[in-house]
């Protein structure tokens, strides 16, 4: 579903598989997770398998994806990219740096945030806009989880460009639903709902616009979000 949130010049790949065959990782990748627990190994490996498929979509040969500070993926020269993994969904998205300055994707289970997390990751104005948490199993959209995912995508877009940490409460998000409130609703919950969001950055950097724009989608019990910034964002803002 992540491909529905991204433009055509971004190559993406996703899987719902929890594991990959032995031999999927490069030796230098194996070394990074040699002492990791199984869940960490599986998350790492499945996301990198998706990354290799996304590389192929750009006509690139498969290479190892190592990581830097804060787990930032290290991509081939001239490539920007982003990874995500959660229970039941893993994905990667890559683009040429000539086309995209930075991008971020995130996936989360479509369920309420754990008790206490909502207050830590949201601003009072955001809580007022999204309303009280929806009870699990009620067939309603969990806006708190969408907001959390969107902020993760914002961070993944922000950090590779600035190298500066961005706290959850340093971005103020507003959401717009584009599919209609009744679309996809039913006894099993929202089968498909989607829209856009704007993230007004309370910490700014001249390398990025002060407001980042993204898209979100809920489908098959997964929330996915994506943010993308073009290299010519200044010219676009002026037009």
Short mmCIF file of C-alpha atoms in Angstrom, two decimals:
data_model
loop_
_atom_site.label_atom_id
_atom_site.label_comp_id
_atom_site.label_asym_id
_atom_site.label_seq_id
_atom_site.Cartn_x
_atom_site.Cartn_y
_atom_site.Cartn_z
CA UNK A 1 0.00 0.00 0.00
CA UNK A 2 2.95 2.35 0.45
CA UNK A 3 3.22 2.78 -3.32
CA UNK A 4 -0.18 4.51 -3.29
CA UNK A 5 1.30 7.32 -1.20
CA UNK A 6 4.33 8.01 -3.38
CA UNK A 7 4.89 9.57 -6.82
CA UNK A 8 5.98 7.53 -9.84
CA UNK A 9 9.65 8.54 -9.62
CA UNK A 10 9.95 6.84 -6.21
CA UNK A 11 10.62 3.10 -6.30
CA UNK A 12 9.05 1.22 -3.42
CA UNK A 13 8.62 -2.36 -2.28
CA UNK A 14 6.71 -3.90 0.60
CA UNK A 15 6.02 -7.26 2.16
CA UNK A 16 3.87 -8.75 4.88
CA UNK A 17 6.34 -11.61 5.38
CA UNK A 18 7.92 -11.77 8.82
CA UNK A 19 11.09 -13.57 7.69
CA UNK A 20 13.31 -13.93 4.63
CA UNK A 21 15.39 -16.89 3.41
CA UNK A 22 18.87 -17.41 4.79
CA UNK A 23 21.48 -15.69 2.68
CA UNK A 24 19.37 -12.60 2.03
CA UNK A 25 21.74 -10.31 3.88
CA UNK A 26 25.23 -9.24 2.87
CA UNK A 27 28.02 -10.28 5.29
CA UNK A 28 28.49 -6.70 6.49
CA UNK A 29 24.77 -6.50 7.25
CA UNK A 30 24.89 -9.80 9.12
CA UNK A 31 27.67 -8.37 11.25
CA UNK A 32 25.42 -5.51 12.40
CA UNK A 33 22.83 -7.89 13.87
CA UNK A 34 25.01 -10.82 14.88
CA UNK A 35 23.96 -10.50 18.53
CA UNK A 36 20.41 -9.30 17.96
CA UNK A 37 17.26 -11.11 19.06
CA UNK A 38 15.14 -12.82 16.41
CA UNK A 39 12.60 -10.00 16.12
CA UNK A 40 15.31 -7.41 15.47
CA UNK A 41 17.00 -9.71 12.94
CA UNK A 42 13.74 -10.30 11.09
CA UNK A 43 12.82 -6.61 11.01
CA UNK A 44 16.29 -5.72 9.74
CA UNK A 45 16.41 -8.45 7.10
CA UNK A 46 12.90 -8.05 5.68
CA UNK A 47 13.29 -4.28 5.36
CA UNK A 48 16.57 -4.73 3.50
CA UNK A 49 15.04 -7.31 1.19
CA UNK A 50 12.46 -4.65 0.32
CA UNK A 51 15.27 -2.12 -0.19
CA UNK A 52 16.94 -4.43 -2.72
CA UNK A 53 13.69 -4.72 -4.67
CA UNK A 54 13.33 -0.95 -4.62
CA UNK A 55 16.90 -0.62 -5.90
CA UNK A 56 16.03 -2.89 -8.81
CA UNK A 57 13.11 -0.60 -9.60
CA UNK A 58 15.62 2.21 -10.13
CA UNK A 59 17.87 -0.01 -12.24
CA UNK A 60 20.46 -0.32 -9.48
CA UNK A 61 22.42 -3.43 -8.51
CA UNK A 62 21.77 -4.83 -5.01
CA UNK A 63 24.12 -3.48 -2.34
CA UNK A 64 24.35 -3.69 1.43
CA UNK A 65 22.37 -1.13 3.44
CA UNK A 66 24.30 -0.30 6.58
CA UNK A 67 23.29 2.37 9.07
CA UNK A 68 24.67 5.46 10.76
CA UNK A 69 23.63 7.50 13.77
CA UNK A 70 20.07 6.90 15.00
CA UNK A 71 19.84 3.96 12.61
CA UNK A 72 19.87 6.21 9.53
CA UNK A 73 20.17 3.93 6.47
CA UNK A 74 23.26 4.57 4.36
CA UNK A 75 22.32 4.56 0.69
CA UNK A 76 24.43 4.45 -2.49
CA UNK A 77 25.77 7.76 -3.76
CA UNK A 78 23.05 9.80 -5.45
CA UNK A 79 20.20 7.86 -3.81
CA UNK A 80 17.86 8.87 -0.99
CA UNK A 81 15.67 6.38 0.77
CA UNK A 82 13.72 5.30 3.82
CA UNK A 83 12.71 2.06 5.54
CA UNK A 84 9.91 1.03 7.85
CA UNK A 85 8.82 -2.12 9.64
CA UNK A 86 6.06 -3.09 12.01
CA UNK A 87 4.20 -6.27 12.82
CA UNK A 88 2.70 -7.43 9.55
CA UNK A 89 4.28 -4.90 7.21
CA UNK A 90 7.74 -3.90 6.01
CA UNK A 91 8.61 -1.45 3.23
CA UNK A 92 11.34 0.56 1.55
CA UNK A 93 11.20 3.58 -0.74
CA UNK A 94 14.09 4.94 -2.81
CA UNK A 95 14.57 7.76 -5.28
CA UNK A 96 17.36 9.54 -7.11
CA UNK A 97 18.67 12.58 -5.26
CA UNK A 98 18.23 14.59 -8.45
CA UNK A 99 14.47 14.01 -8.15
CA UNK A 100 13.90 13.95 -4.38
CA UNK A 101 15.72 15.85 -1.62
CA UNK A 102 14.42 13.64 1.19
CA UNK A 103 11.56 11.29 1.98
CA UNK A 104 10.21 9.33 4.90
CA UNK A 105 7.74 6.47 5.21
CA UNK A 106 6.29 4.73 8.24
CA UNK A 107 3.91 1.86 8.94
CA UNK A 108 2.12 1.03 12.17
CA UNK A 109 -0.62 -1.34 13.34
CA UNK A 110 -3.99 0.39 13.08
CA UNK A 111 -4.77 0.36 16.78
CA UNK A 112 -4.89 2.92 19.61
CA UNK A 113 -1.60 4.13 20.98
CA UNK A 114 -0.59 2.51 24.27
CA UNK A 115 -1.76 4.25 27.42
CA UNK A 116 0.29 7.35 28.14
CA UNK A 117 1.95 7.58 24.72
CA UNK A 118 -0.66 9.90 23.20
CA UNK A 119 0.18 12.68 25.65
CA UNK A 120 3.92 12.29 25.05
CA UNK A 121 3.83 12.56 21.26
CA UNK A 122 1.06 15.10 20.66
CA UNK A 123 0.52 18.80 21.26
CA UNK A 124 -2.64 20.00 23.03
CA UNK A 125 -3.90 21.55 19.78
CA UNK A 126 -3.40 18.24 17.97
CA UNK A 127 -5.33 16.33 20.63
CA UNK A 128 -8.16 18.80 20.30
CA UNK A 129 -8.25 18.41 16.53
CA UNK A 130 -8.19 14.60 16.43
CA UNK A 131 -10.58 14.17 19.34
CA UNK A 132 -10.58 11.48 22.03
CA UNK A 133 -9.10 8.04 21.33
CA UNK A 134 -11.37 5.65 19.48
CA UNK A 135 -11.96 2.36 21.31
CA UNK A 136 -10.28 -0.64 19.77
CA UNK A 137 -12.59 -2.83 17.71
CA UNK A 138 -15.18 -0.10 17.21
CA UNK A 139 -14.54 0.19 13.48
CA UNK A 140 -13.32 3.77 13.78
CA UNK A 141 -10.12 5.43 12.60
CA UNK A 142 -7.40 5.67 15.22
CA UNK A 143 -6.24 9.20 14.54
CA UNK A 144 -3.69 9.09 17.35
CA UNK A 145 -1.89 6.22 15.61
CA UNK A 146 -2.01 8.00 12.25
CA UNK A 147 -0.57 11.10 13.89
CA UNK A 148 2.23 9.05 15.49
CA UNK A 149 3.08 7.43 12.16
CA UNK A 150 3.02 10.76 10.33
CA UNK A 151 5.44 12.24 12.86
CA UNK A 152 7.76 9.28 12.30
CA UNK A 153 7.68 10.00 8.56
CA UNK A 154 8.36 13.68 9.25
CA UNK A 155 11.40 12.78 11.39
CA UNK A 156 12.76 10.40 8.72
CA UNK A 157 12.48 13.21 6.17
CA UNK A 158 13.95 15.88 8.45
CA UNK A 159 16.90 14.11 10.05
CA UNK A 160 18.96 13.01 7.00
CA UNK A 161 18.97 16.60 5.72
CA UNK A 162 19.57 18.49 8.96
CA UNK A 163 21.36 15.97 11.19
CA UNK A 164 19.36 17.46 14.07
CA UNK A 165 16.99 15.58 16.37
CA UNK A 166 13.33 16.53 16.03
CA UNK A 167 11.10 15.82 19.01
CA UNK A 168 7.52 14.64 18.57
CA UNK A 169 6.23 17.92 19.98
CA UNK A 170 8.31 20.00 17.56
CA UNK A 171 5.89 19.42 14.71
CA UNK A 172 2.22 20.45 14.69
CA UNK A 173 0.15 18.24 12.37
CA UNK A 174 -3.23 18.73 10.76
CA UNK A 175 -5.06 16.06 8.78
CA UNK A 176 -7.48 16.01 5.89
CA UNK A 177 -9.46 12.96 4.81
CA UNK A 178 -10.00 12.62 1.06
CA UNK A 179 -11.92 9.35 0.70
CA UNK A 180 -15.14 10.33 2.51
CA UNK A 181 -15.93 9.43 6.14
CA UNK A 182 -18.04 6.43 5.23
CA UNK A 183 -15.64 4.89 2.70
CA UNK A 184 -14.48 1.47 3.73
CA UNK A 185 -16.22 1.52 7.09
CA UNK A 186 -17.85 -1.66 8.27
CA UNK A 187 -17.96 -4.33 10.90
CA UNK A 188 -14.26 -5.11 10.40
CA UNK A 189 -13.19 -1.48 10.73
CA UNK A 190 -12.03 0.88 7.99
CA UNK A 191 -10.85 -1.33 5.11
CA UNK A 192 -9.44 1.66 3.26
CA UNK A 193 -9.31 5.30 4.26
CA UNK A 194 -6.83 7.92 3.12
CA UNK A 195 -5.94 11.57 3.08
CA UNK A 196 -3.23 14.17 3.41
CA UNK A 197 -1.51 15.97 6.24
CA UNK A 198 0.58 19.07 6.85
CA UNK A 199 3.33 19.22 9.46
CA UNK A 200 4.21 22.72 10.62
CA UNK A 201 7.73 22.51 12.01
CA UNK A 202 8.29 24.32 15.29
CA UNK A 203 12.03 23.72 14.90
CA UNK A 204 13.15 25.03 11.52
CA UNK A 205 16.20 24.66 9.29
CA UNK A 206 16.92 26.59 6.07
CA UNK A 207 17.54 23.31 4.24
CA UNK A 208 13.85 22.36 4.48
CA UNK A 209 10.49 24.12 4.19
CA UNK A 210 8.81 25.14 7.43
CA UNK A 211 5.81 22.97 6.58
CA UNK A 212 6.16 19.41 5.28
CA UNK A 213 3.32 17.74 3.41
CA UNK A 214 2.44 14.07 3.38
CA UNK A 215 -0.16 11.42 2.72
CA UNK A 216 -1.69 8.71 4.89
CA UNK A 217 -3.67 5.54 4.31
CA UNK A 218 -5.34 2.91 6.49
CA UNK A 219 -5.90 -0.52 4.97
CA UNK A 220 -6.00 -4.10 6.23
CA UNK A 221 -5.27 -3.04 9.83
CA UNK A 222 -2.12 -1.11 8.85
CA UNK A 223 -1.50 2.65 8.92
CA UNK A 224 0.99 3.93 6.35
CA UNK A 225 2.28 7.48 5.96
CA UNK A 226 4.74 9.19 3.63
CA UNK A 227 6.43 12.59 3.36
CA UNK A 228 8.48 13.82 0.40
CA UNK A 229 10.43 17.01 -0.32
CA UNK A 230 11.65 17.97 -3.79
CA UNK A 231 15.08 19.57 -4.39
CA UNK A 232 13.35 22.63 -5.88
CA UNK A 233 10.98 23.15 -2.96
CA UNK A 234 11.93 26.83 -2.68
CA UNK A 235 10.89 27.51 -6.28
CA UNK A 236 7.67 25.56 -5.77
CA UNK A 237 6.84 27.59 -2.65
CA UNK A 238 7.34 30.83 -4.56
CA UNK A 239 5.15 29.81 -7.51
#
